[in-house]
Amino acid sequence: DNLVGWYAEGPSPGQQGTAVAVGHLDTDSGPAVFAGLTELRTGRRIEVRRADGRTAVYTVDAIRTFEKDHFPNQEVYGPRKRPELRLITCGGNYDRRTGYSGNVVVFAHLVQIRTPAAR
């Protein structure tokens, strides 16, 4: 599954606050859209193309794995004074019956909004 879901009730990428995107790590047939999230490193850039044609550019601050029973809602979803981004996928240990035990969360902050080059 190569689709990413945006939390529509929150800010969109580049706006003040925390934009949240969720995607699958893998499926029964193999890797999915967020398969490489755990390989991201601090300082890497994430580019999000917006519906208005502009690109929101974020820098990765941290990649953390949380067990579902101890997921820090406020830290992940809570309000921020600057535009931030959270990418969330499955993580932790995998069990065929219950699925993954946790979630991987990428924390990033906005560094630039690029406009399309003039033609």
PDB file of C-alpha atoms in Angstrom:
ATOM      1  CA  ASP A   1       0.000   0.000   0.000  1.00  0.00           C
ATOM      2  CA  ASN A   2       1.649   3.200  -1.175  1.00  0.00           C
ATOM      3  CA  LEU A   3      -0.892   5.699   0.144  1.00  0.00           C
ATOM      4  CA  VAL A   4      -0.211   8.165   2.956  1.00  0.00           C
ATOM      5  CA  GLY A   5      -3.106   9.403   5.091  1.00  0.00           C
ATOM      6  CA  TRP A   6      -3.124  12.996   6.390  1.00  0.00           C
ATOM      7  CA  TYR A   7      -5.008  13.934   9.537  1.00  0.00           C
ATOM      8  CA  ALA A   8      -7.518  16.343   7.973  1.00  0.00           C
ATOM      9  CA  GLU A   9      -8.536  17.984  11.277  1.00  0.00           C
ATOM     10  CA  GLY A  10      -4.985  19.229  11.870  1.00  0.00           C
ATOM     11  CA  PRO A  11      -2.783  21.679   9.993  1.00  0.00           C
ATOM     12  CA  SER A  12      -1.662  20.900   6.481  1.00  0.00           C
ATOM     13  CA  PRO A  13       2.075  20.655   5.717  1.00  0.00           C
ATOM     14  CA  GLY A  14       3.782  24.009   6.195  1.00  0.00           C
ATOM     15  CA  GLN A  15       1.089  25.503   8.417  1.00  0.00           C
ATOM     16  CA  GLN A  16       1.575  26.393  12.087  1.00  0.00           C
ATOM     17  CA  GLY A  17       1.233  23.343  14.353  1.00  0.00           C
ATOM     18  CA  THR A  18       1.774  19.631  13.861  1.00  0.00           C
ATOM     19  CA  ALA A  19       0.875  18.065  10.505  1.00  0.00           C
ATOM     20  CA  VAL A  20       0.417  14.286  10.870  1.00  0.00           C
ATOM     21  CA  ALA A  21       0.819  11.655   8.150  1.00  0.00           C
ATOM     22  CA  VAL A  22       0.302   7.908   8.628  1.00  0.00           C
ATOM     23  CA  GLY A  23       1.331   5.109   6.276  1.00  0.00           C
ATOM     24  CA  HIS A  24       1.916   1.352   6.251  1.00  0.00           C
ATOM     25  CA  LEU A  25       5.345  -0.123   6.939  1.00  0.00           C
ATOM     26  CA  ASP A  26       4.576  -3.277   4.997  1.00  0.00           C
ATOM     27  CA  THR A  27       1.755  -5.480   3.729  1.00  0.00           C
ATOM     28  CA  ASP A  28       1.340  -9.215   3.156  1.00  0.00           C
ATOM     29  CA  SER A  29       2.948  -8.732  -0.264  1.00  0.00           C
ATOM     30  CA  GLY A  30       6.020  -6.742   0.855  1.00  0.00           C
ATOM     31  CA  PRO A  31       7.268  -3.255   1.744  1.00  0.00           C
ATOM     32  CA  ALA A  32       4.827  -0.339   1.752  1.00  0.00           C
ATOM     33  CA  VAL A  33       5.085   3.465   1.534  1.00  0.00           C
ATOM     34  CA  PHE A  34       6.854   4.006   4.889  1.00  0.00           C
ATOM     35  CA  ALA A  35       9.144   0.957   4.705  1.00  0.00           C
ATOM     36  CA  GLY A  36      12.268   3.145   4.947  1.00  0.00           C
ATOM     37  CA  LEU A  37      11.211   5.354   7.874  1.00  0.00           C
ATOM     38  CA  THR A  38      13.446   3.601  10.400  1.00  0.00           C
ATOM     39  CA  GLU A  39      16.445   4.275   8.134  1.00  0.00           C
ATOM     40  CA  LEU A  40      15.977   8.063   8.233  1.00  0.00           C
ATOM     41  CA  ARG A  41      18.564   9.960  10.242  1.00  0.00           C
ATOM     42  CA  THR A  42      18.503  13.279  12.085  1.00  0.00           C
ATOM     43  CA  GLY A  43      19.216  16.189   9.789  1.00  0.00           C
ATOM     44  CA  ARG A  44      17.775  14.515   6.673  1.00  0.00           C
ATOM     45  CA  ARG A  45      15.242  16.471   4.631  1.00  0.00           C
ATOM     46  CA  ILE A  46      11.639  15.445   3.958  1.00  0.00           C
ATOM     47  CA  GLU A  47       9.792  17.158   1.108  1.00  0.00           C
ATOM     48  CA  VAL A  48       5.999  17.266   0.987  1.00  0.00           C
ATOM     49  CA  ARG A  49       4.318  18.497  -2.185  1.00  0.00           C
ATOM     50  CA  ARG A  50       1.222  20.502  -1.323  1.00  0.00           C
ATOM     51  CA  ALA A  51      -1.994  20.761  -3.323  1.00  0.00           C
ATOM     52  CA  ASP A  52      -1.119  24.400  -4.168  1.00  0.00           C
ATOM     53  CA  GLY A  53       2.041  23.248  -5.982  1.00  0.00           C
ATOM     54  CA  ARG A  54       4.428  24.468  -3.285  1.00  0.00           C
ATOM     55  CA  THR A  55       6.742  22.097  -1.412  1.00  0.00           C
ATOM     56  CA  ALA A  56       7.055  22.072   2.382  1.00  0.00           C
ATOM     57  CA  VAL A  57      10.627  21.104   3.326  1.00  0.00           C
ATOM     58  CA  TYR A  58      11.246  19.642   6.792  1.00  0.00           C
ATOM     59  CA  THR A  59      14.383  18.591   8.669  1.00  0.00           C
ATOM     60  CA  VAL A  60      14.256  15.403  10.754  1.00  0.00           C
ATOM     61  CA  ASP A  61      14.793  16.029  14.476  1.00  0.00           C
ATOM     62  CA  ALA A  62      14.312  12.474  15.812  1.00  0.00           C
ATOM     63  CA  ILE A  63      13.044   8.978  14.966  1.00  0.00           C
ATOM     64  CA  ARG A  64      11.579   7.134  17.936  1.00  0.00           C
ATOM     65  CA  THR A  65       9.713   3.875  18.525  1.00  0.00           C
ATOM     66  CA  PHE A  66       6.950   3.744  21.131  1.00  0.00           C
ATOM     67  CA  GLU A  67       5.076   0.734  22.459  1.00  0.00           C
ATOM     68  CA  LYS A  68       1.328   1.113  21.861  1.00  0.00           C
ATOM     69  CA  ASP A  69       0.619   0.877  25.615  1.00  0.00           C
ATOM     70  CA  HIS A  70       2.964   3.848  26.270  1.00  0.00           C
ATOM     71  CA  PHE A  71       2.308   6.052  23.242  1.00  0.00           C
ATOM     72  CA  PRO A  72       2.942   9.730  24.202  1.00  0.00           C
ATOM     73  CA  ASN A  73      -0.073  11.418  22.592  1.00  0.00           C
ATOM     74  CA  GLN A  74       0.825  14.921  23.767  1.00  0.00           C
ATOM     75  CA  GLU A  75       4.436  14.659  22.560  1.00  0.00           C
ATOM     76  CA  VAL A  76       3.391  13.345  19.159  1.00  0.00           C
ATOM     77  CA  TYR A  77       0.125  15.190  18.459  1.00  0.00           C
ATOM     78  CA  GLY A  78       0.241  18.156  20.850  1.00  0.00           C
ATOM     79  CA  PRO A  79       0.310  21.792  19.721  1.00  0.00           C
ATOM     80  CA  ARG A  80       3.623  23.365  18.698  1.00  0.00           C
ATOM     81  CA  LYS A  81       4.766  26.954  18.280  1.00  0.00           C
ATOM     82  CA  ARG A  82       6.326  26.233  14.885  1.00  0.00           C
ATOM     83  CA  PRO A  83       5.248  24.177  11.871  1.00  0.00           C
ATOM     84  CA  GLU A  84       6.188  20.548  12.507  1.00  0.00           C
ATOM     85  CA  LEU A  85       5.591  17.179  10.862  1.00  0.00           C
ATOM     86  CA  ARG A  86       5.017  13.683  12.237  1.00  0.00           C
ATOM     87  CA  LEU A  87       5.301  10.590  10.064  1.00  0.00           C
ATOM     88  CA  ILE A  88       3.865   7.517  11.783  1.00  0.00           C
ATOM     89  CA  THR A  89       4.025   3.827  10.883  1.00  0.00           C
ATOM     90  CA  CYS A  90       4.084   0.447  12.610  1.00  0.00           C
ATOM     91  CA  GLY A  91       7.108  -0.635  14.626  1.00  0.00           C
ATOM     92  CA  GLY A  92       8.357  -2.756  17.464  1.00  0.00           C
ATOM     93  CA  ASN A  93       7.942  -6.510  17.542  1.00  0.00           C
ATOM     94  CA  TYR A  94       5.634  -8.292  15.110  1.00  0.00           C
ATOM     95  CA  ASP A  95       3.182 -11.045  16.068  1.00  0.00           C
ATOM     96  CA  ARG A  96       1.054 -12.765  13.389  1.00  0.00           C
ATOM     97  CA  ARG A  97      -2.055 -12.615  15.595  1.00  0.00           C
ATOM     98  CA  THR A  98      -1.791  -9.109  17.039  1.00  0.00           C
ATOM     99  CA  GLY A  99       0.391  -7.244  14.533  1.00  0.00           C
ATOM    100  CA  TYR A 100       3.095  -4.778  15.538  1.00  0.00           C
ATOM    101  CA  SER A 101       3.605  -3.911  19.197  1.00  0.00           C
ATOM    102  CA  GLY A 102       4.276  -0.226  18.625  1.00  0.00           C
ATOM    103  CA  ASN A 103       4.738   2.697  16.283  1.00  0.00           C
ATOM    104  CA  VAL A 104       7.695   4.458  14.703  1.00  0.00           C
ATOM    105  CA  VAL A 105       7.363   8.254  14.778  1.00  0.00           C
ATOM    106  CA  VAL A 106       9.502  10.687  12.794  1.00  0.00           C
ATOM    107  CA  PHE A 107       9.661  14.182  14.341  1.00  0.00           C
ATOM    108  CA  ALA A 108      10.567  17.009  11.936  1.00  0.00           C
ATOM    109  CA  HIS A 109      10.325  20.806  11.706  1.00  0.00           C
ATOM    110  CA  LEU A 110       9.714  23.106   8.736  1.00  0.00           C
ATOM    111  CA  VAL A 111      12.769  24.823   7.258  1.00  0.00           C
ATOM    112  CA  GLN A 112      11.435  26.109   3.942  1.00  0.00           C
ATOM    113  CA  ILE A 113       8.439  26.394   1.633  1.00  0.00           C
ATOM    114  CA  ARG A 114       9.518  26.280  -2.004  1.00  0.00           C
ATOM    115  CA  THR A 115       7.412  27.655  -4.807  1.00  0.00           C
ATOM    116  CA  PRO A 116       7.431  26.032  -8.244  1.00  0.00           C
ATOM    117  CA  ALA A 117       9.999  27.469 -10.639  1.00  0.00           C
ATOM    118  CA  ALA A 118       8.569  29.888 -13.219  1.00  0.00           C
ATOM    119  CA  ARG A 119       8.402  28.564 -16.755  1.00  0.00           C
TER     120      ARG A 119
END
